[in-house]
Coordinates of C-alpha atoms in Angstrom, one line a residue:
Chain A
X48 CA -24.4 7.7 5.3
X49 CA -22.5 10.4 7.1
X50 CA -19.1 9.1 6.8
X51 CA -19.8 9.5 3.0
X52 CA -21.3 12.7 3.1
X53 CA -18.3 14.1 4.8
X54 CA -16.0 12.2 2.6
X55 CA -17.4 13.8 0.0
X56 CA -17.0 17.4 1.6
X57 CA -13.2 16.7 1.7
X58 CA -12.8 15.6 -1.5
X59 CA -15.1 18.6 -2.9
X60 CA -12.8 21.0 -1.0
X61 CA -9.7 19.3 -1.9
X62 CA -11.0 19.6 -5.6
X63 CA -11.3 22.9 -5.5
X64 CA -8.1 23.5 -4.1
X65 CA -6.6 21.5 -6.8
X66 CA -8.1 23.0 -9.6
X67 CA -6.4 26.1 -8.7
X68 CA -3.5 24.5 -8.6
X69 CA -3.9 23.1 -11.4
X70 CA -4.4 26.8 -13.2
X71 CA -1.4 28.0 -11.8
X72 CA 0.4 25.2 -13.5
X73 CA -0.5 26.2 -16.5
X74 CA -0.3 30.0 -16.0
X75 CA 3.6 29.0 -15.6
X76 CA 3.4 26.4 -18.2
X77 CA 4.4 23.4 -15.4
X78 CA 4.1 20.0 -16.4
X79 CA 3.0 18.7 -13.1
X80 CA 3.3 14.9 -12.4
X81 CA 1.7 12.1 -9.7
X82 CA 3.2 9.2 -9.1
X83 CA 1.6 6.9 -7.3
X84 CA 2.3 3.0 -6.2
X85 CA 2.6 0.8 -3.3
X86 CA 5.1 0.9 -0.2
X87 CA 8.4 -0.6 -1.8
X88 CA 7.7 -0.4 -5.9
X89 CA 10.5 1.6 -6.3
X90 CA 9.0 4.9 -6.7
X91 CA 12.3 6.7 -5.1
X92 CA 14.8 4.4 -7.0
X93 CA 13.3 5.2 -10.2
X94 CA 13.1 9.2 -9.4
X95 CA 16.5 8.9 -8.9
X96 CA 17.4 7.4 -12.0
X97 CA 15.4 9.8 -14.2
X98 CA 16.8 12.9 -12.3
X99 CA 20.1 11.4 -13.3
X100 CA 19.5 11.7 -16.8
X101 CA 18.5 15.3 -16.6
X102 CA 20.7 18.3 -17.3
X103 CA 22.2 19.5 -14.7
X104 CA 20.4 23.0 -15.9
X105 CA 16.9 21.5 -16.5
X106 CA 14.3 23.2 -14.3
X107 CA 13.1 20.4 -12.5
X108 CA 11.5 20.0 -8.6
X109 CA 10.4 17.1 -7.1
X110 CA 8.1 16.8 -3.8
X111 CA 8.4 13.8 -1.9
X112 CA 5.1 13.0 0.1
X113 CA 5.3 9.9 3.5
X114 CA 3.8 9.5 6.7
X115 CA 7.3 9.6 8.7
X116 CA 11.1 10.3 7.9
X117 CA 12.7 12.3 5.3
X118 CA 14.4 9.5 3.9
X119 CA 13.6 9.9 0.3
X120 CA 14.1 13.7 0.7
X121 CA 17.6 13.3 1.4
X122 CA 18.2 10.2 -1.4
X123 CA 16.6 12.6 -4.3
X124 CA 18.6 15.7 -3.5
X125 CA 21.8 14.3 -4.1
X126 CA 20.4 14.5 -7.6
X127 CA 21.1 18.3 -6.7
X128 CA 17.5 19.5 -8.1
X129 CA 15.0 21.0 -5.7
X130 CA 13.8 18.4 -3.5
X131 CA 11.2 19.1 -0.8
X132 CA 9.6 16.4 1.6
X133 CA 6.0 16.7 2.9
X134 CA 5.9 14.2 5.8
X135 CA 1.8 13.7 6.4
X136 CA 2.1 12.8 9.8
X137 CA -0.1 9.8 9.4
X138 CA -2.4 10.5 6.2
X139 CA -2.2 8.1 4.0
X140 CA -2.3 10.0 0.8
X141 CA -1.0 13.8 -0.5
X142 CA -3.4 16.6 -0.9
X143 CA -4.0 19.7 -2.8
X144 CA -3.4 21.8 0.3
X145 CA -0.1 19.6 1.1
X146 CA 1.4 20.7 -2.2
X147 CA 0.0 24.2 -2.0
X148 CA 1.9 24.9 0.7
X149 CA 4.9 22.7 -0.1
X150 CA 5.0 25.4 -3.1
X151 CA 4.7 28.1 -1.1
X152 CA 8.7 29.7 -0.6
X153 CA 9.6 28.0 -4.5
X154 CA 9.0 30.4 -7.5
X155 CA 7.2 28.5 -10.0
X156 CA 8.5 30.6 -12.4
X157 CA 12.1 28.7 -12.3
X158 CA 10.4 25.4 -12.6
X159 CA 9.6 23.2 -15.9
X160 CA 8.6 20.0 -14.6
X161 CA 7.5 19.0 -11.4
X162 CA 7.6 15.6 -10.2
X163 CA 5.4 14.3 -7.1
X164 CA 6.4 10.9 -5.2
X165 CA 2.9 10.3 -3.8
X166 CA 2.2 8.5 -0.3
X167 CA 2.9 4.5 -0.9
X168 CA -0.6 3.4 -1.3
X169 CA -2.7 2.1 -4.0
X170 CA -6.0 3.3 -2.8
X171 CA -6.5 6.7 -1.5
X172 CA -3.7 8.7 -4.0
X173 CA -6.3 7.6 -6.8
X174 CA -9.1 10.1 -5.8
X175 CA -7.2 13.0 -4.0
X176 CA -6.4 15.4 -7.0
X177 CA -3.2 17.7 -7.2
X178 CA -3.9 19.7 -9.8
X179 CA -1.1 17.4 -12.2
X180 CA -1.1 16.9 -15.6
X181 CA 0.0 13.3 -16.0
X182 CA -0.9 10.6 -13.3
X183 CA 1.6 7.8 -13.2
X184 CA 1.7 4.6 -11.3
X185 CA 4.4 2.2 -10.6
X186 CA 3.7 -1.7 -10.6
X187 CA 6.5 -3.7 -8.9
X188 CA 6.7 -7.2 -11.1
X189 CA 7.0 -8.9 -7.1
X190 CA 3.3 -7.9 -6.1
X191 CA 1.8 -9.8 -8.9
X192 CA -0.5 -9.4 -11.6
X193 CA -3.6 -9.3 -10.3
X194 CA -3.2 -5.9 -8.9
X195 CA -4.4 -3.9 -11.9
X196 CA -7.7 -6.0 -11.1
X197 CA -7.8 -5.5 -7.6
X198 CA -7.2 -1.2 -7.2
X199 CA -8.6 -0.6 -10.8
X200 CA -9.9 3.1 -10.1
X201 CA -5.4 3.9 -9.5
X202 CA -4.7 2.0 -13.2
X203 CA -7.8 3.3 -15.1
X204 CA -6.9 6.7 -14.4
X205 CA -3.5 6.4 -15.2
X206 CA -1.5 8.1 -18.3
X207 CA 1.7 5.4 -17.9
X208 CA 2.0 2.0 -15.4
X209 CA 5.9 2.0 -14.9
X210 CA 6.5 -2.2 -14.4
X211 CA 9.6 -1.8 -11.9
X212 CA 11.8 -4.6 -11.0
X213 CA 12.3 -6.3 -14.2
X214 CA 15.8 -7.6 -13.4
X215 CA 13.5 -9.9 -11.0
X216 CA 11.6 -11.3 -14.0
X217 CA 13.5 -14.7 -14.3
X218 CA 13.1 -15.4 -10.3
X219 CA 9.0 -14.9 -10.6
X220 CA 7.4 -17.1 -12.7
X221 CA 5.4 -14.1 -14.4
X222 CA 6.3 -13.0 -17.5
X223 CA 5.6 -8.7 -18.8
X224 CA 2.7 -10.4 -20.8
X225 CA 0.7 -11.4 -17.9
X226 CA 0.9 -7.9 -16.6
X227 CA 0.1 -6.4 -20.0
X228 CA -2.8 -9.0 -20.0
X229 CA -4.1 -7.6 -16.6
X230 CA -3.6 -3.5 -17.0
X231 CA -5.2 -4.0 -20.5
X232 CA -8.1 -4.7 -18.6
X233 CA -8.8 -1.7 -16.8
X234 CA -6.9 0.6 -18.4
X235 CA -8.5 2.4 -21.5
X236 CA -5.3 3.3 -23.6
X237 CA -2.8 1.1 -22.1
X238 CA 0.7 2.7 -22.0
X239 CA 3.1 0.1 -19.8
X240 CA 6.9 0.8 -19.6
X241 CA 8.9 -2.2 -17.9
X242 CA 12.2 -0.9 -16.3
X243 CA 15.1 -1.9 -14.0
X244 CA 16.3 0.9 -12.2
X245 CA 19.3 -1.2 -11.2
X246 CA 19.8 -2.5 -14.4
X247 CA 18.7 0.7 -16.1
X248 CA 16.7 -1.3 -18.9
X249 CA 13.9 0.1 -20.6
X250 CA 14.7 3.6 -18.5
X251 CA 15.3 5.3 -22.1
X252 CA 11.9 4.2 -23.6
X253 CA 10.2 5.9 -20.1
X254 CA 12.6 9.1 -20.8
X255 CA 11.8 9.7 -24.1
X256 CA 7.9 9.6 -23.2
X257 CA 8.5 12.1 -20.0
X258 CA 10.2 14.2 -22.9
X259 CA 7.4 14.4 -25.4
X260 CA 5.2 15.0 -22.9
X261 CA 7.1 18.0 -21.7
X262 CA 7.4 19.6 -25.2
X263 CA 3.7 19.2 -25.7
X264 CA 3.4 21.2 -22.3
X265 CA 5.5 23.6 -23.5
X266 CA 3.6 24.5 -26.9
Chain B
X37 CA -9.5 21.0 12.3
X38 CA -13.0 20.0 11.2
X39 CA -11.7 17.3 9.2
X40 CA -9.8 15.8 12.5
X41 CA -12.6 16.2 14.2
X42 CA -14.8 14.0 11.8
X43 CA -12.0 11.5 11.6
X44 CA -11.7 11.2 15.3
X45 CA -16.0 10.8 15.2
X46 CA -15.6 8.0 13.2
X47 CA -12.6 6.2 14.8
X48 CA -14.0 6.2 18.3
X49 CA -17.9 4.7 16.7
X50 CA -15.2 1.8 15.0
X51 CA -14.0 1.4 18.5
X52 CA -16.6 0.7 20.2
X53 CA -18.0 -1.6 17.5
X54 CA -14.6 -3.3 18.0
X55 CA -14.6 -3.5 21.7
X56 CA -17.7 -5.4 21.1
X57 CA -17.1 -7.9 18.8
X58 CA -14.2 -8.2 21.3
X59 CA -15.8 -9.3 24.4
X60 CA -18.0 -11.8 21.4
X61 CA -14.8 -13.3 20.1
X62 CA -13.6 -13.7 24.0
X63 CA -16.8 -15.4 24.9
X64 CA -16.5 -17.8 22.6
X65 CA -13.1 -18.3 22.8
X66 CA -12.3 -17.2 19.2
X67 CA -8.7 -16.1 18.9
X68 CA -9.0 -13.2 16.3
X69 CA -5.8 -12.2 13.9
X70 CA -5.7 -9.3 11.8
X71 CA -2.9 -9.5 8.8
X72 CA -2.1 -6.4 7.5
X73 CA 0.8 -5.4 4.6
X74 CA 1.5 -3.5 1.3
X75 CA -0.4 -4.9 -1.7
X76 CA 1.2 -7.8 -3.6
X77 CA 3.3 -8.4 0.2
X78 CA 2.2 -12.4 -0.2
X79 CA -0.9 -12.6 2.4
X80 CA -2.8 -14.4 0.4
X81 CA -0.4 -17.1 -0.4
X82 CA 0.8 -17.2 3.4
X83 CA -2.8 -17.6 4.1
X84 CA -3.6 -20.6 2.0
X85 CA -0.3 -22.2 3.1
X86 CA -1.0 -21.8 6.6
X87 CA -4.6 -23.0 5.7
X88 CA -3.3 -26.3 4.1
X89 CA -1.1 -27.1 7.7
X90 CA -4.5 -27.3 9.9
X91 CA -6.5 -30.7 9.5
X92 CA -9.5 -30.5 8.0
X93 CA -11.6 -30.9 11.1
X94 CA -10.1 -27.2 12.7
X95 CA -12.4 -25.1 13.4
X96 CA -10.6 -22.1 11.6
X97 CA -12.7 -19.5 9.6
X98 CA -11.4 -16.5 7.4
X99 CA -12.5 -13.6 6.2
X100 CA -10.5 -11.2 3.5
X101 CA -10.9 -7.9 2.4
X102 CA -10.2 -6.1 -0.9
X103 CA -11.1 -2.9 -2.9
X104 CA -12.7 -4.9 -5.3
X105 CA -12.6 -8.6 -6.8
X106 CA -14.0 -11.9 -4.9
X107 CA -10.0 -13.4 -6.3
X108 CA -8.4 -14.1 -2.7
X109 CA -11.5 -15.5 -1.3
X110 CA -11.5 -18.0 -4.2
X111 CA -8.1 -18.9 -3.9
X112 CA -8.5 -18.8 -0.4
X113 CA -11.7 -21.1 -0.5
X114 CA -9.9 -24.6 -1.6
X115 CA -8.6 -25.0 1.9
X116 CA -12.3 -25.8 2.3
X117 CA -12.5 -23.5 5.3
X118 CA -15.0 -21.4 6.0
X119 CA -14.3 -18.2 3.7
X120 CA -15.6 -14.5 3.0
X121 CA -15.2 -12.2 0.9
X122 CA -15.3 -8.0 2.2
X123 CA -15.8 -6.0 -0.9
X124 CA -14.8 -2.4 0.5
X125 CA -16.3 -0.7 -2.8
X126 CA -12.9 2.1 -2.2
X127 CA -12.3 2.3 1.1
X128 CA -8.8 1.6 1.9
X129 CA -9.0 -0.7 5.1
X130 CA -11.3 -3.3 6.8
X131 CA -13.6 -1.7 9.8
X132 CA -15.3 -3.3 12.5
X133 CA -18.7 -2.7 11.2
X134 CA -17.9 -4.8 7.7
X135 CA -16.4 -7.4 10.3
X136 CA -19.6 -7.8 12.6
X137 CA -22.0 -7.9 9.1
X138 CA -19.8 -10.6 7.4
X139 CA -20.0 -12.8 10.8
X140 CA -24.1 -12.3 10.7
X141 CA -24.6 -15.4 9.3
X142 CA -21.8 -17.9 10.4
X143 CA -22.3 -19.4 14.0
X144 CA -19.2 -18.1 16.3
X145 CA -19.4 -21.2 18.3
X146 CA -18.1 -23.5 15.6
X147 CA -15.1 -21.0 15.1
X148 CA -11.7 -21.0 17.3
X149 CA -9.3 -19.3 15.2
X150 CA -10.4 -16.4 12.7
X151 CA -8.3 -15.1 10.3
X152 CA -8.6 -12.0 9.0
X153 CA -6.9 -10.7 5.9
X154 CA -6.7 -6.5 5.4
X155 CA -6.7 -4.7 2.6
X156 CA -3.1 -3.9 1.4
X157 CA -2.2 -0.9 2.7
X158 CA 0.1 -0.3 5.5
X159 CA -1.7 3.3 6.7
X160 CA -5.4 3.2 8.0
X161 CA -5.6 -0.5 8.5
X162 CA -3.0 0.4 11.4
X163 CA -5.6 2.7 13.1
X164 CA -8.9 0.5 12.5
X165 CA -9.1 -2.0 15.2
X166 CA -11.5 -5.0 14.2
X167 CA -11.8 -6.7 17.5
X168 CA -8.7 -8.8 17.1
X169 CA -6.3 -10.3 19.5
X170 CA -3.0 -10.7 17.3
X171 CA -1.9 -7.8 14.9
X172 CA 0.6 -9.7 12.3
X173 CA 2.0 -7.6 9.8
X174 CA 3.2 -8.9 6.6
X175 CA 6.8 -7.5 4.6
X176 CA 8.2 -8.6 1.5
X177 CA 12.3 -8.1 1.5
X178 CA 11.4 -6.9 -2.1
X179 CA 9.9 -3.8 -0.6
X180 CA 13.0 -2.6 1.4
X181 CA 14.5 -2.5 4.5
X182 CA 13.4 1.0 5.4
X183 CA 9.5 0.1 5.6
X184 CA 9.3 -0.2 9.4
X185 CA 10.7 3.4 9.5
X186 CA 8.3 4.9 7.4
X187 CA 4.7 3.2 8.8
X188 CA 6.1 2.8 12.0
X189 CA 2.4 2.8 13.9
X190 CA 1.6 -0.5 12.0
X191 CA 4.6 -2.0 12.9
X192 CA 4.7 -0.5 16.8
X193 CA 1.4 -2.5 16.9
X194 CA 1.9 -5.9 15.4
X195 CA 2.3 -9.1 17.8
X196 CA 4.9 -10.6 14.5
X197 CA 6.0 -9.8 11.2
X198 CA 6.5 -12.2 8.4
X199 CA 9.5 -11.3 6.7
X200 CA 7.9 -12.4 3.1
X201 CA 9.5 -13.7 0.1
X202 CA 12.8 -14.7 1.4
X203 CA 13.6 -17.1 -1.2
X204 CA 14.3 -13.7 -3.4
X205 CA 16.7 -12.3 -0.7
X206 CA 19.9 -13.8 -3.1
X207 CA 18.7 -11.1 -6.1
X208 CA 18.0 -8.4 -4.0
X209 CA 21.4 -6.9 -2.3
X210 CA 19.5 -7.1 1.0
X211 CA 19.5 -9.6 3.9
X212 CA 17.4 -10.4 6.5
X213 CA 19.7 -8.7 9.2
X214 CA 18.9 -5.7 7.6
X215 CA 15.2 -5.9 8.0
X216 CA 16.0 -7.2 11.8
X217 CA 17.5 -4.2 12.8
X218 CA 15.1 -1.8 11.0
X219 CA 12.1 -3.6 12.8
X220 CA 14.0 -3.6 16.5
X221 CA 14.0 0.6 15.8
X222 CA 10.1 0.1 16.1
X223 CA 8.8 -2.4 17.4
X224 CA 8.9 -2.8 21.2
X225 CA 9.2 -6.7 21.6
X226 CA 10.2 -7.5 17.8
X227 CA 9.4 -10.9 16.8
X228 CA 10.0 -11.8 13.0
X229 CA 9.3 -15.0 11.0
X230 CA 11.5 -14.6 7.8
X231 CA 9.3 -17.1 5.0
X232 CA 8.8 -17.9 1.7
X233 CA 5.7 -19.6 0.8
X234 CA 6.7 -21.2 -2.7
X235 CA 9.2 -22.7 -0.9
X236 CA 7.9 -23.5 2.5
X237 CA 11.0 -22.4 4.3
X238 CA 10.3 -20.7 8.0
X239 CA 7.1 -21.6 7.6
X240 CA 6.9 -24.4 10.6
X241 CA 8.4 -21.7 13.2
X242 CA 5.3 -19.4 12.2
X243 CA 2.9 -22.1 12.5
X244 CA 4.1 -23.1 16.3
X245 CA 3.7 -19.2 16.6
X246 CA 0.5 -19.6 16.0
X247 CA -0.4 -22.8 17.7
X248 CA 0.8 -21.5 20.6
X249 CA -1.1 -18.6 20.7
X250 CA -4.3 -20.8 20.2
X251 CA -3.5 -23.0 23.2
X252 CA -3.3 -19.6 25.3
X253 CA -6.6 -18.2 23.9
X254 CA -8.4 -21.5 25.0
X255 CA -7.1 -22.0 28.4

């Protein structure tokens, strides 16, 4: 009983943290996304390819939460946007106060969208709020389909499931449908985009939606 | 600072909850293995084809954690082994506590090897110890070669690692020297079973492993 009462004094202050965020966002008209998966969906990959696709002039930052090295730091800045890493020194999730100060030497004014690579982990990301807009979770086709099922609280409040790895489709024995099947169950409005990011298939589909959602930030 | 201090509160009360089912599991001469990995890493299947090797008389029991769904427990269950399901209802990794209330009612004298299957995440499950003897840790080479480098503590502490999913290494650009190397830059005394359980391979090394780690803990 405790344990959950302090939990919930974490979460309450993180909330609050968040929601300030979250109005600062606004204030500077930031579309400010999370996204969230397991250790080796692809998150970084993926990042890479849609920085790719960006204008070189596009007002764009990306923060990079993990436990240990800057690895993913250094991959994403050769896209030459803004990249920042917040290593959590053993925290297995970001939180409001990690971005907070992660935002602290940018000027918010220069920035448009802002893309956050959460810690790999299905569980904990779900219920530690940033103050973003858009909550997006990647679903590696090679952890299987009953995953949607198993962290539902990650999937139900998600705006997009990215389905990565689709180039590995024909070595599986799963098929898209299955995981439509399975997301359709616990998310309400399911929105499911299945890319490669070695192949680059289905990227433009996931572009386009990141775009529509930026104009609508913008209006 | 307060929020270290509660964390540290609640680690030390799962440690000595661990150090106790401990000295139960030694008394009886239970050898105790705690399998940890990323969700969608393959435990489960590993599980039930390691099941499927013992004869039916063993005296093996298992018990598997999960955010939510009774699924692995189920599949786990047609071994005909002893099986449990731990609900965790959110929380991102086993404890000792849920360990000592799912062994209430099964009798620890008709149990030699217990098998105990984390949640999948590679963070906390790291720092909760459950009484165990053996930490395996299990990796899919779909996840990447840089995974022991980023959650090094889980990978500092395991007694193996299954290298999972090998039969996918031709499709991924990767080989299992990579992972080697990464794993050596961690892990003091690295020992690694590459397998694939749809296709048996490595499998009988891993099972030896294990065997003789079973004759140890009865001598």
């Amino acid at each position: 009983m405790e344990r959950v009462w302090l939990e919930r004094k974490v979460l309450s202050e993180n909330d609050r943290l968040a929601a300030a965020l979250r109005e600062r966002f606004a204030e500077h008209n930031i579309l400010c996304l999370n996204l969230i998966s397991s250790p080796g969906s692809g998150k970084t990959s993926l990042l890479e390819r849609t920085l790719e696709n960006f204008d070189s002039g596009e007002r764009v930052a990306v923060l990079t939460g993990d436990i240990q090295t800057e690895n993913d730091a250094k991959r994403l800045a050769r896209s030459g946007f803004p990249v920042k890493q917040i290593t959590t020194g053993g925290t297995c999730h970001l939180d409001a106060a990690m971005i907070d100060r992660a935002l602290q030497d940018w000027h918010l004014e220069d920035i448009d969208l802002l893309l956050i690579e959460n810690v790999g982990n299905l569980v904990c990301p779900a219920i530690y709020d940033l103050g973003q807009a858009l909550n997006v979770v990647a679903l590696s086709v090679t952890e299987g389909e009953d995953k949607p099922l198993k962290y539902p609280v990650i999937f139900r409040n998600a705006d997009a499931v990215l389905l990565t790895k689709i180039d590995l489709l024909p070595h599986l024995g799963v098929s898209i449908r299955n995981f439509d099947d399975a997301i359709a169950r616990v998310m309400p409005q399911p929105r499911v985009f299945p890319v490669s990011a070695r192949t680059g298939e289905g990227l433009d589909r996931w572009l386009q939606w990141l775009d529509e959602k930026r104009i609508r930030a913008d209006l």
